[in-house]
Amino acid sequence: VQTGAVEAADVWEGPTATAPQLLLEHLDILFMTLHLLYEEWKMHCLHAQLLPSLALFIYGLAVRLQLPHFASFYAQDFPAVRDSAMAIASFGVYGAWLWQTFPDCSTTEKEATEAKVAPSLRRLRECSV
């Protein structure tokens, strides 16, 4: 028996990819959200086991985004994030790549990415001073 009503489309049937430009425009908000999550988890013993992995991830982002004050903040809590051998031994290979530079990334690609991210990075860098 059909009632003539059209079934609503499931929200999960839409596109699942986020446009890179959208992510780059809001990188400062994403980074600060992860930073606040890190701070929140430091206060709860139930999340203590997740902190090293999150610190490694955020440290890698801070290094790539050229935010030295944030990077040193995470390295102060977890010194292993600065040393690739210690990071791999402590956290596994899955995250150690993040803060290392990619040799195949050309200078023009880096400059183009920096130009796209510039407004959000400027806000982040102002926060870290």
PDB file of C-alpha atoms in Angstrom:
ATOM      1  CA  VAL A   1       0.000   0.000   0.000  1.00  0.00           C
ATOM      2  CA  GLN A   2       1.510   3.300  -1.067  1.00  0.00           C
ATOM      3  CA  THR A   3       0.451   6.436   0.682  1.00  0.00           C
ATOM      4  CA  GLY A   4       1.917   8.721  -1.956  1.00  0.00           C
ATOM      5  CA  ALA A   5       4.439  10.179   0.469  1.00  0.00           C
ATOM      6  CA  VAL A   6       7.981  10.361  -0.784  1.00  0.00           C
ATOM      7  CA  GLU A   7      10.539   8.909   1.578  1.00  0.00           C
ATOM      8  CA  ALA A   8      13.054  11.434   2.820  1.00  0.00           C
ATOM      9  CA  ALA A   9      16.563  10.859   1.555  1.00  0.00           C
ATOM     10  CA  ASP A  10      18.963   9.518   4.114  1.00  0.00           C
ATOM     11  CA  VAL A  11      21.503  12.139   5.179  1.00  0.00           C
ATOM     12  CA  TRP A  12      24.284   9.589   4.787  1.00  0.00           C
ATOM     13  CA  GLU A  13      23.551   9.156   1.087  1.00  0.00           C
ATOM     14  CA  GLY A  14      25.156  12.495   0.205  1.00  0.00           C
ATOM     15  CA  PRO A  15      28.765  13.114  -0.732  1.00  0.00           C
ATOM     16  CA  THR A  16      31.183  11.937   1.923  1.00  0.00           C
ATOM     17  CA  ALA A  17      34.234  13.920   0.868  1.00  0.00           C
ATOM     18  CA  THR A  18      35.012  17.348   2.261  1.00  0.00           C
ATOM     19  CA  ALA A  19      36.382  19.803  -0.237  1.00  0.00           C
ATOM     20  CA  PRO A  20      40.054  20.553   0.567  1.00  0.00           C
ATOM     21  CA  GLN A  21      39.501  24.308   0.209  1.00  0.00           C
ATOM     22  CA  LEU A  22      36.786  24.211   2.884  1.00  0.00           C
ATOM     23  CA  LEU A  23      39.149  22.415   5.236  1.00  0.00           C
ATOM     24  CA  LEU A  24      41.960  24.882   4.546  1.00  0.00           C
ATOM     25  CA  GLU A  25      39.710  27.885   5.167  1.00  0.00           C
ATOM     26  CA  HIS A  26      38.786  26.597   8.611  1.00  0.00           C
ATOM     27  CA  LEU A  27      42.084  25.034   9.614  1.00  0.00           C
ATOM     28  CA  ASP A  28      42.443  27.405  12.562  1.00  0.00           C
ATOM     29  CA  ILE A  29      39.095  26.301  14.006  1.00  0.00           C
ATOM     30  CA  LEU A  30      39.941  22.631  13.486  1.00  0.00           C
ATOM     31  CA  PHE A  31      43.331  23.051  15.136  1.00  0.00           C
ATOM     32  CA  MET A  32      41.926  24.950  18.132  1.00  0.00           C
ATOM     33  CA  THR A  33      39.174  22.353  18.525  1.00  0.00           C
ATOM     34  CA  LEU A  34      41.790  19.596  18.683  1.00  0.00           C
ATOM     35  CA  HIS A  35      43.835  21.683  21.127  1.00  0.00           C
ATOM     36  CA  LEU A  36      40.826  22.160  23.417  1.00  0.00           C
ATOM     37  CA  LEU A  37      40.053  18.446  23.186  1.00  0.00           C
ATOM     38  CA  TYR A  38      43.643  17.774  24.236  1.00  0.00           C
ATOM     39  CA  GLU A  39      43.258  20.107  27.233  1.00  0.00           C
ATOM     40  CA  GLU A  40      39.962  18.483  28.180  1.00  0.00           C
ATOM     41  CA  TRP A  41      41.429  15.002  27.997  1.00  0.00           C
ATOM     42  CA  LYS A  42      44.328  16.027  30.238  1.00  0.00           C
ATOM     43  CA  MET A  43      41.814  16.607  33.029  1.00  0.00           C
ATOM     44  CA  HIS A  44      40.133  13.195  32.774  1.00  0.00           C
ATOM     45  CA  CYS A  45      41.971  10.030  33.732  1.00  0.00           C
ATOM     46  CA  LEU A  46      39.711   7.954  31.462  1.00  0.00           C
ATOM     47  CA  HIS A  47      41.224   9.632  28.420  1.00  0.00           C
ATOM     48  CA  ALA A  48      44.842   9.519  29.605  1.00  0.00           C
ATOM     49  CA  GLN A  49      45.711   6.592  27.351  1.00  0.00           C
ATOM     50  CA  LEU A  50      44.591   8.585  24.290  1.00  0.00           C
ATOM     51  CA  LEU A  51      46.696  11.667  25.045  1.00  0.00           C
ATOM     52  CA  PRO A  52      50.037  10.507  23.565  1.00  0.00           C
ATOM     53  CA  SER A  53      48.486   9.759  20.183  1.00  0.00           C
ATOM     54  CA  LEU A  54      46.554  13.017  20.145  1.00  0.00           C
ATOM     55  CA  ALA A  55      49.671  14.935  21.227  1.00  0.00           C
ATOM     56  CA  LEU A  56      51.652  13.383  18.371  1.00  0.00           C
ATOM     57  CA  PHE A  57      48.959  14.291  15.862  1.00  0.00           C
ATOM     58  CA  ILE A  58      48.558  17.872  17.073  1.00  0.00           C
ATOM     59  CA  TYR A  59      52.324  18.311  17.372  1.00  0.00           C
ATOM     60  CA  GLY A  60      52.657  17.259  13.745  1.00  0.00           C
ATOM     61  CA  LEU A  61      49.982  19.743  12.703  1.00  0.00           C
ATOM     62  CA  ALA A  62      51.623  22.519  14.710  1.00  0.00           C
ATOM     63  CA  VAL A  63      55.003  21.844  13.099  1.00  0.00           C
ATOM     64  CA  ARG A  64      53.527  21.747   9.593  1.00  0.00           C
ATOM     65  CA  LEU A  65      51.519  24.918  10.233  1.00  0.00           C
ATOM     66  CA  GLN A  66      54.621  26.636  11.631  1.00  0.00           C
ATOM     67  CA  LEU A  67      53.182  27.181  15.104  1.00  0.00           C
ATOM     68  CA  PRO A  68      56.284  26.717  17.281  1.00  0.00           C
ATOM     69  CA  HIS A  69      54.646  27.732  20.564  1.00  0.00           C
ATOM     70  CA  PHE A  70      51.952  25.097  20.177  1.00  0.00           C
ATOM     71  CA  ALA A  71      54.505  22.496  19.074  1.00  0.00           C
ATOM     72  CA  SER A  72      56.687  23.126  22.124  1.00  0.00           C
ATOM     73  CA  PHE A  73      53.606  22.916  24.349  1.00  0.00           C
ATOM     74  CA  TYR A  74      52.853  19.346  23.205  1.00  0.00           C
ATOM     75  CA  ALA A  75      56.527  18.393  23.242  1.00  0.00           C
ATOM     76  CA  GLN A  76      56.728  19.542  26.856  1.00  0.00           C
ATOM     77  CA  ASP A  77      54.022  17.044  27.819  1.00  0.00           C
ATOM     78  CA  PHE A  78      55.314  14.269  25.551  1.00  0.00           C
ATOM     79  CA  PRO A  79      59.006  14.730  24.601  1.00  0.00           C
ATOM     80  CA  ALA A  80      58.850  11.638  22.382  1.00  0.00           C
ATOM     81  CA  VAL A  81      56.990  13.589  19.701  1.00  0.00           C
ATOM     82  CA  ARG A  82      60.203  15.486  18.799  1.00  0.00           C
ATOM     83  CA  ASP A  83      62.345  12.419  18.185  1.00  0.00           C
ATOM     84  CA  SER A  84      61.291  10.278  15.242  1.00  0.00           C
ATOM     85  CA  ALA A  85      62.823   7.096  16.687  1.00  0.00           C
ATOM     86  CA  MET A  86      61.102   7.621  20.049  1.00  0.00           C
ATOM     87  CA  ALA A  87      57.859   8.621  18.344  1.00  0.00           C
ATOM     88  CA  ILE A  88      57.856   5.466  16.220  1.00  0.00           C
ATOM     89  CA  ALA A  89      58.746   3.285  19.223  1.00  0.00           C
ATOM     90  CA  SER A  90      56.153   4.953  21.452  1.00  0.00           C
ATOM     91  CA  PHE A  91      53.286   5.594  19.078  1.00  0.00           C
ATOM     92  CA  GLY A  92      53.881   3.404  16.048  1.00  0.00           C
ATOM     93  CA  VAL A  93      54.563   4.354  12.462  1.00  0.00           C
ATOM     94  CA  TYR A  94      50.985   5.538  11.805  1.00  0.00           C
ATOM     95  CA  GLY A  95      51.578   9.048  13.109  1.00  0.00           C
ATOM     96  CA  ALA A  96      55.307   9.643  12.800  1.00  0.00           C
ATOM     97  CA  TRP A  97      54.989  10.681   9.151  1.00  0.00           C
ATOM     98  CA  LEU A  98      52.838  13.699  10.014  1.00  0.00           C
ATOM     99  CA  TRP A  99      55.520  16.013  11.321  1.00  0.00           C
ATOM    100  CA  GLN A 100      58.193  14.901   8.875  1.00  0.00           C
ATOM    101  CA  THR A 101      58.527  16.773   5.604  1.00  0.00           C
ATOM    102  CA  PHE A 102      57.638  15.048   2.394  1.00  0.00           C
ATOM    103  CA  PRO A 103      60.598  15.120  -0.015  1.00  0.00           C
ATOM    104  CA  ASP A 104      58.392  14.948  -3.118  1.00  0.00           C
ATOM    105  CA  CYS A 105      56.429  18.086  -2.244  1.00  0.00           C
ATOM    106  CA  SER A 106      57.654  20.873  -4.504  1.00  0.00           C
ATOM    107  CA  THR A 107      58.233  24.454  -3.374  1.00  0.00           C
ATOM    108  CA  THR A 108      55.448  25.750  -5.623  1.00  0.00           C
ATOM    109  CA  GLU A 109      52.989  23.303  -4.060  1.00  0.00           C
ATOM    110  CA  LYS A 110      54.018  24.482  -0.602  1.00  0.00           C
ATOM    111  CA  GLU A 111      53.631  28.138  -1.591  1.00  0.00           C
ATOM    112  CA  ALA A 112      50.229  27.485  -3.168  1.00  0.00           C
ATOM    113  CA  THR A 113      49.031  25.678  -0.064  1.00  0.00           C
ATOM    114  CA  GLU A 114      50.373  28.472   2.167  1.00  0.00           C
ATOM    115  CA  ALA A 115      48.536  31.064   0.083  1.00  0.00           C
ATOM    116  CA  LYS A 116      45.242  29.177   0.464  1.00  0.00           C
ATOM    117  CA  VAL A 117      45.674  28.711   4.208  1.00  0.00           C
ATOM    118  CA  ALA A 118      47.105  32.143   4.955  1.00  0.00           C
ATOM    119  CA  PRO A 119      44.061  33.833   6.580  1.00  0.00           C
ATOM    120  CA  SER A 120      43.351  31.006   8.995  1.00  0.00           C
ATOM    121  CA  LEU A 121      47.043  30.502   9.751  1.00  0.00           C
ATOM    122  CA  ARG A 122      47.458  34.177  10.470  1.00  0.00           C
ATOM    123  CA  ARG A 123      44.774  33.899  13.170  1.00  0.00           C
ATOM    124  CA  LEU A 124      46.458  30.825  14.672  1.00  0.00           C
ATOM    125  CA  ARG A 125      49.880  32.421  14.685  1.00  0.00           C
ATOM    126  CA  GLU A 126      48.458  35.490  16.413  1.00  0.00           C
ATOM    127  CA  CYS A 127      47.019  33.239  19.136  1.00  0.00           C
ATOM    128  CA  SER A 128      50.355  31.535  19.764  1.00  0.00           C
ATOM    129  CA  VAL A 129      52.376  34.709  20.338  1.00  0.00           C
TER     130      VAL A 129
END
